[in-house]
Structures are given as C-alpha cells and as structure tokens.
C-alpha cells in the first residue's frame, strides 16, 4: 500500500499526459534517431532477442508469444522460447509442438541430458522454473552443462523470444533484461495501466539503455482506441525518456484465432499502425534479414548466454 502511494506521488507530475482530449492532435515525439534494428558493433552482431512483458494479463502475454512463435516457425525460422516467469511458467503448457527443457527437472535429475539430440528446427522451449542467479550453488558438472546448453540453443536458433516477469530485483531476470535488444510491452488502454507500462519502460531503460521498445495495446474493440493509446505512450516516452516506441499493433477483445500449432485458441494480433507502419512479426523478420546479410562479415555475438552467466 505504501509503495503504491509513493508511486502515485512520483507519477502525479505527468499523469495528465496519459489523458488525451478529443480536440487534441498528438504531438510527435522528441526529435531523435531511430532505434537501430539490432545492437551491433563493427566486429560482432547479435541475433534478435525480444522480451515480451506486462504488468497484468499473463494469459494474453503467453498467447501472444505462442502465436508469434508459431508464425515464425511457419515462415521457416528456428525459434528459441524462454519462459523466465519462473513463479508460474506457462509456455510449455500452451505450446504442444517442439522440444521442451525444464531447468528444475534438469537440476533435480540424476541422469545426464544430451542437448545435441533435441531438434534444431521449429520451436524449442526452455522453462526457467528455478533461480539460477548464483551458479556457485549448482554442482560443477551441471553448471558447465547449463552454460553449454544455453550457448548451443542460442547458436542454432534464428530468433529468441523471452516471456519476462516484472520482478527485476532478481539477478537472473536482470541479466535477461541486459541481454535483450527489443522489449514489447503489452498493456491495456486504462490510464493506470499506461502509467504502469511507462514505469516498465523506464525501469528496463535504466538496466539496458540500448534497448528498443514497442507497445501492444491489449483488449480493445476499435483501431482508433488502440491508436490513441499508442500515441499517448509515444508522447510520454519521447518527452521523459527520449525514447522512440514501435507500434506493434493491438489485441482485440473478442477475436480469437484457432491455430493447430498452439492446440487451442489464442489472442489475435492485428496491425493497425497508422503511426509507424510496423508490427511485431514484420519487425522480427526484417531484423532477421539484417542479421543474415551481416553474418558473412561479422562475428556472432552470443549476448544471451554471455550475459545470463556473467
């Protein structure tokens, strides 16, 4: 309760920015350079690592990740899914296809696991259902295996999608944030939830200042409603953080999509994007093309495994 009161006072000075007037035309964000497609240097390049997070509505977040993963697989891409929501992991329950690896099961098992035998195509799921922040607590043999396993899984994948909880005071979760190069915030259009989304962006930006951000507006009935909510977020992020936001679309309140790869209905993600003309799947595929064009001349940077076990 006390934390909520402090948070309320802290955001009171700009909460009016989350309310738009009918007559008000949204102002463009502060002049800035576009966020580069991938974090890169002259000598190395990083694969697309998308972290999808939200304060609430974990079910829609998981459904969104599952749908994007299925779409990427249908496009012939190899997808590594990491369910870092270790208090209540759900991705392995949502997705029936592909291979699955549980950190907890591995740590508690007596037998070894041959990760080279797992398929290199389609979807691979790693469930972080145990805190591996302190590797010194894990026996040496399993510690070495985990490092090699994450490195190999990253190496054979084209794109990495991470279901990220909002508990950033755990070192393992903070390392995932440091490894990501794109963060997708799923938020509803209510003012309190937009403020929470801004807080998420601000917190992540403090940990990883090179991160790019995108917004998906959840549970809306009209394109215009989602468009207005995105413009509000774009204005606030531009004014206070000098950050450009990508418009990744919206999730309709009622529309479902029956996808055999998922085994059940999942949220339908639409592209309305009158502002930026981009949406999540298209953005990922564009980043993959950039990575592919640079792979011949640049060394692969294994950002995830390096930062996770740093």
Coordinates of C-alpha atoms in Angstrom, one line a residue:
X1 CA 0.0 0.0 0.0
X2 CA 2.8 2.4 1.0
X3 CA 4.6 1.5 -2.2
X4 CA 1.5 2.4 -4.3
X5 CA 1.2 5.7 -2.6
X6 CA 4.8 6.6 -3.3
X7 CA 4.4 5.5 -6.9
X8 CA 1.3 7.6 -7.2
X9 CA 3.0 10.8 -5.9
X10 CA 6.0 10.1 -8.2
X11 CA 3.9 9.9 -11.3
X12 CA 1.5 12.7 -10.4
X13 CA 3.5 15.4 -12.1
X14 CA 2.9 13.9 -15.6
X15 CA -0.2 11.7 -15.2
X16 CA -2.2 14.3 -17.2
X17 CA -0.2 13.4 -20.2
X18 CA -1.9 10.0 -20.2
X19 CA -5.3 11.7 -20.9
X20 CA -6.0 12.9 -24.4
X21 CA -8.6 15.4 -25.5
X22 CA -10.9 14.8 -28.4
X23 CA -9.7 18.0 -30.0
X24 CA -6.1 17.5 -29.3
X25 CA -3.8 16.3 -32.1
X26 CA -0.9 14.2 -30.8
X27 CA 2.4 15.9 -31.0
X28 CA 5.3 14.0 -32.5
X29 CA 7.9 12.6 -30.1
X30 CA 11.1 14.5 -29.5
X31 CA 13.5 14.5 -32.5
X32 CA 15.7 11.5 -32.2
X33 CA 17.4 8.9 -34.2
X34 CA 15.5 5.7 -34.9
X35 CA 16.5 2.8 -32.7
X36 CA 18.8 0.5 -34.7
X37 CA 17.4 -2.9 -35.7
X38 CA 19.9 -4.8 -33.7
X39 CA 22.6 -3.9 -31.2
X40 CA 25.8 -4.3 -33.1
X41 CA 29.4 -3.2 -33.4
X42 CA 32.0 -3.2 -36.2
X43 CA 33.1 -6.7 -35.2
X44 CA 30.0 -8.5 -34.0
X45 CA 26.3 -8.8 -34.4
X46 CA 23.5 -10.0 -32.1
X47 CA 20.5 -12.1 -33.0
X48 CA 17.1 -10.6 -32.4
X49 CA 16.2 -11.1 -28.7
X50 CA 12.6 -10.0 -28.0
X51 CA 11.5 -9.8 -24.4
X52 CA 7.7 -9.6 -24.0
X53 CA 6.4 -8.4 -20.7
X54 CA 3.3 -7.0 -19.0
X55 CA 2.1 -6.0 -15.5
X56 CA -1.1 -7.9 -15.9
X57 CA -2.9 -10.3 -18.2
X58 CA -0.2 -13.1 -18.3
X59 CA -2.6 -15.3 -20.3
X60 CA -2.7 -12.9 -23.2
X61 CA 1.0 -12.3 -23.0
X62 CA 1.7 -16.1 -23.2
X63 CA -0.9 -16.4 -26.1
X64 CA 0.8 -13.6 -27.9
X65 CA 4.3 -15.2 -27.6
X66 CA 2.9 -18.6 -28.7
X67 CA 1.2 -17.0 -31.8
X68 CA 4.3 -15.1 -32.9
X69 CA 6.5 -18.2 -32.4
X70 CA 4.0 -20.3 -34.5
X71 CA 4.1 -17.6 -37.2
X72 CA 7.9 -17.5 -37.3
X73 CA 8.0 -21.3 -37.4
X74 CA 5.6 -21.3 -40.3
X75 CA 7.9 -18.8 -42.0
X76 CA 10.7 -21.4 -41.7
X77 CA 12.5 -19.8 -38.7
X78 CA 14.0 -21.6 -35.7
X79 CA 12.6 -20.1 -32.5
X80 CA 14.0 -20.3 -29.0
X81 CA 11.4 -19.6 -26.4
X82 CA 12.5 -18.8 -22.8
X83 CA 9.8 -18.8 -20.2
X84 CA 11.5 -16.7 -17.5
X85 CA 8.3 -16.3 -15.5
X86 CA 9.6 -18.9 -13.1
X87 CA 6.9 -18.4 -10.4
X88 CA 4.2 -19.6 -12.8
X89 CA 5.7 -20.8 -16.2
X90 CA 3.0 -21.4 -18.8
X91 CA 4.6 -21.6 -22.3
X92 CA 5.2 -25.3 -22.3
X93 CA 1.5 -25.8 -21.4
X94 CA 0.4 -23.5 -24.3
X95 CA 2.6 -24.9 -27.0
X96 CA 2.3 -28.7 -27.7
X97 CA 4.9 -28.9 -30.5
X98 CA 8.7 -28.6 -30.4
X99 CA 11.1 -29.7 -27.7
X100 CA 11.0 -28.6 -24.1
X101 CA 13.7 -28.3 -21.4
X102 CA 12.9 -27.6 -17.7
X103 CA 15.8 -26.2 -15.6
X104 CA 14.2 -27.5 -12.4
X105 CA 13.8 -31.0 -13.8
X106 CA 17.4 -31.0 -15.0
X107 CA 18.8 -29.8 -11.7
X108 CA 16.9 -32.5 -9.8
X109 CA 17.5 -35.4 -12.2
X110 CA 20.4 -37.9 -11.7
X111 CA 20.8 -38.7 -15.4
X112 CA 22.5 -36.5 -18.0
X113 CA 20.7 -34.7 -20.8
X114 CA 22.0 -34.8 -24.4
X115 CA 21.0 -31.4 -25.8
X116 CA 22.5 -32.3 -29.2
X117 CA 19.7 -34.9 -29.6
X118 CA 17.0 -32.2 -29.4
X119 CA 15.6 -31.0 -32.8
X120 CA 17.2 -28.0 -34.4
X121 CA 14.1 -26.9 -36.3
X122 CA 10.8 -25.4 -35.1
X123 CA 10.3 -24.3 -31.6
X124 CA 12.5 -25.0 -28.6
X125 CA 11.2 -24.1 -25.1
X126 CA 13.5 -23.5 -22.1
X127 CA 11.5 -23.2 -18.9
X128 CA 13.3 -21.2 -16.2
X129 CA 11.4 -22.7 -13.3
X130 CA 14.4 -22.4 -10.9
X131 CA 16.5 -19.4 -9.9
X132 CA 20.0 -19.9 -11.5
X133 CA 21.3 -16.5 -10.5
X134 CA 24.0 -18.0 -8.3
X135 CA 25.8 -20.7 -10.2
X136 CA 28.1 -21.4 -7.3
X137 CA 25.1 -23.2 -5.7
X138 CA 25.0 -25.7 -8.6
X139 CA 27.4 -28.6 -8.8
X140 CA 30.2 -28.1 -11.3
X141 CA 29.1 -30.7 -13.9
X142 CA 25.6 -29.3 -14.2
X143 CA 26.9 -25.7 -14.2
X144 CA 29.1 -26.5 -17.2
X145 CA 26.2 -28.2 -18.9
X146 CA 23.9 -25.2 -18.4
X147 CA 26.4 -22.8 -19.9
X148 CA 27.0 -25.0 -22.9
X149 CA 23.3 -25.7 -23.4
X150 CA 22.2 -22.1 -23.4
X151 CA 25.1 -21.2 -25.8
X152 CA 24.2 -24.1 -28.2
X153 CA 20.4 -23.3 -28.0
X154 CA 21.2 -19.6 -28.9
X155 CA 23.6 -20.7 -31.7
X156 CA 21.1 -22.9 -33.5
X157 CA 18.1 -20.5 -33.3
X158 CA 17.2 -17.7 -35.6
X159 CA 15.3 -15.6 -33.0
X160 CA 14.8 -15.7 -29.3
X161 CA 11.5 -14.7 -27.6
X162 CA 11.5 -14.3 -23.8
X163 CA 8.4 -14.2 -21.6
X164 CA 9.7 -11.7 -19.0
X165 CA 8.2 -11.1 -15.5
X166 CA 8.3 -7.7 -13.9
X167 CA 10.4 -8.7 -10.9
X168 CA 13.7 -7.0 -11.9
X169 CA 15.4 -7.2 -8.5
X170 CA 16.4 -10.9 -9.2
X171 CA 19.8 -11.0 -10.8
X172 CA 18.8 -13.7 -13.3
X173 CA 15.9 -11.6 -14.6
X174 CA 18.1 -8.5 -14.7
X175 CA 20.6 -10.5 -16.8
X176 CA 17.8 -11.3 -19.3
X177 CA 17.0 -7.6 -19.5
X178 CA 20.6 -6.8 -20.2
X179 CA 20.7 -9.4 -23.0
X180 CA 17.5 -8.2 -24.8
X181 CA 17.6 -5.8 -27.7
X182 CA 13.8 -5.4 -28.1
X183 CA 11.2 -5.1 -25.4
X184 CA 7.5 -5.5 -26.1
X185 CA 5.1 -4.1 -23.5
X186 CA 1.6 -5.5 -23.5
X187 CA -0.8 -3.0 -21.8
X188 CA -4.4 -2.2 -21.7
X189 CA -5.6 1.4 -22.5
X190 CA -6.7 2.4 -18.9
X191 CA -4.6 5.4 -17.6
X192 CA -3.3 3.4 -14.6
X193 CA -2.1 0.6 -16.9
X194 CA -0.4 3.0 -19.3
X195 CA 1.4 4.5 -16.3
X196 CA 2.5 1.0 -15.3
X197 CA 3.7 0.5 -18.9
X198 CA 5.7 3.7 -18.7
X199 CA 7.2 2.5 -15.4
X200 CA 8.3 -0.7 -17.0
X201 CA 10.0 1.1 -19.9
X202 CA 11.7 3.4 -17.5
X203 CA 13.0 0.6 -15.3
X204 CA 14.2 -1.5 -18.3
X205 CA 15.9 1.5 -19.8
X206 CA 17.9 2.1 -16.6
X207 CA 19.2 -1.5 -16.8
X208 CA 19.7 -1.6 -20.6
X209 CA 19.9 1.8 -22.2
X210 CA 20.5 0.4 -25.7
X211 CA 17.1 -1.3 -25.6
X212 CA 14.4 -0.6 -28.2
X213 CA 10.7 -0.6 -27.1
X214 CA 7.4 -1.4 -28.7
X215 CA 3.8 -1.3 -27.4
X216 CA 0.9 -3.7 -28.0
X217 CA -2.5 -2.3 -26.7
X218 CA -4.5 -5.1 -25.2
X219 CA -8.3 -5.7 -25.1
X220 CA -9.6 -3.0 -27.4
X221 CA -12.6 -3.1 -29.8
X222 CA -11.6 -0.4 -32.3
X223 CA -8.4 0.5 -34.2
X224 CA -8.8 4.2 -33.2
X225 CA -8.9 3.3 -29.5
X226 CA -5.6 1.5 -29.7
X227 CA -4.1 4.2 -32.0
X228 CA -4.9 6.9 -29.4
X229 CA -3.4 4.8 -26.6
X230 CA -0.2 4.3 -28.5
X231 CA 0.1 8.0 -29.3
X232 CA -0.2 8.8 -25.6
X233 CA 2.6 6.3 -24.8
X234 CA 4.7 7.6 -27.6
X235 CA 4.3 11.2 -26.4
X236 CA 5.3 10.4 -22.8
X237 CA 8.2 8.1 -23.7
X238 CA 9.5 10.8 -26.1
X239 CA 9.2 13.6 -23.6
X240 CA 10.6 12.0 -20.5
X241 CA 12.9 9.2 -21.8
X242 CA 13.7 10.5 -25.3
X243 CA 12.8 7.0 -26.5
X244 CA 11.1 6.1 -29.8
X245 CA 8.4 3.5 -29.5
X246 CA 7.4 1.0 -32.1
X247 CA 3.7 0.4 -32.8
X248 CA 3.3 -3.4 -32.8
X249 CA -0.5 -3.5 -33.1
X250 CA -3.3 -4.5 -30.7
X251 CA -5.2 -7.4 -29.3
X252 CA -8.9 -7.4 -30.0
X253 CA -11.3 -8.0 -27.1
X254 CA -13.3 -10.8 -28.7
X255 CA -11.5 -12.0 -31.8
X256 CA -9.7 -15.4 -31.4
X257 CA -7.5 -17.3 -33.7
X258 CA -7.6 -21.1 -33.9
X259 CA -4.1 -22.3 -34.6
X260 CA -3.4 -26.0 -34.7
X261 CA 0.2 -25.4 -33.7
X262 CA -0.9 -24.0 -30.4
X263 CA -3.5 -26.6 -29.6
X264 CA -6.2 -24.0 -28.6
X265 CA -7.4 -20.5 -29.3
X266 CA -5.1 -17.6 -28.8
X267 CA -5.4 -13.9 -29.0
X268 CA -5.5 -12.4 -32.5
X269 CA -2.9 -9.7 -33.1
X270 CA -3.8 -7.1 -35.7
X271 CA -1.7 -4.4 -37.4
X272 CA -3.5 -1.1 -37.5
X273 CA -0.3 1.1 -37.2
X274 CA -1.2 4.3 -38.9
X275 CA 1.6 6.0 -37.0
X276 CA 4.7 3.9 -37.5
X277 CA 3.6 1.4 -40.2
X278 CA 5.2 -1.6 -38.3
X279 CA 4.1 -4.6 -36.4
X280 CA 5.8 -7.2 -34.4
X281 CA 6.2 -10.1 -36.7
X282 CA 7.2 -7.9 -39.6
X283 CA 9.8 -6.2 -37.4
X284 CA 11.3 -9.5 -36.3
X285 CA 11.5 -10.8 -39.9
X286 CA 13.2 -7.5 -41.0
X287 CA 15.8 -7.8 -38.2
X288 CA 16.5 -11.4 -39.3
X289 CA 17.2 -10.3 -42.8
X290 CA 19.7 -7.7 -41.5
X291 CA 21.4 -10.3 -39.3
X292 CA 21.6 -12.7 -42.3
X293 CA 23.2 -10.0 -44.5
X294 CA 25.9 -9.3 -42.0
X295 CA 26.7 -12.8 -40.8
X296 CA 29.3 -13.4 -43.6
X297 CA 31.4 -10.4 -42.5
X298 CA 30.8 -10.2 -38.7
X299 CA 31.3 -12.5 -35.8
X300 CA 28.2 -13.8 -33.9
X301 CA 27.8 -12.2 -30.5
X302 CA 26.1 -14.6 -28.1
X303 CA 24.6 -11.9 -26.0
X304 CA 22.1 -14.1 -24.1
X305 CA 24.3 -16.9 -22.8
X306 CA 27.2 -14.5 -22.1
X307 CA 25.1 -12.1 -20.0
X308 CA 23.0 -14.7 -18.3
X309 CA 26.0 -16.4 -16.9
X310 CA 28.2 -13.4 -16.4

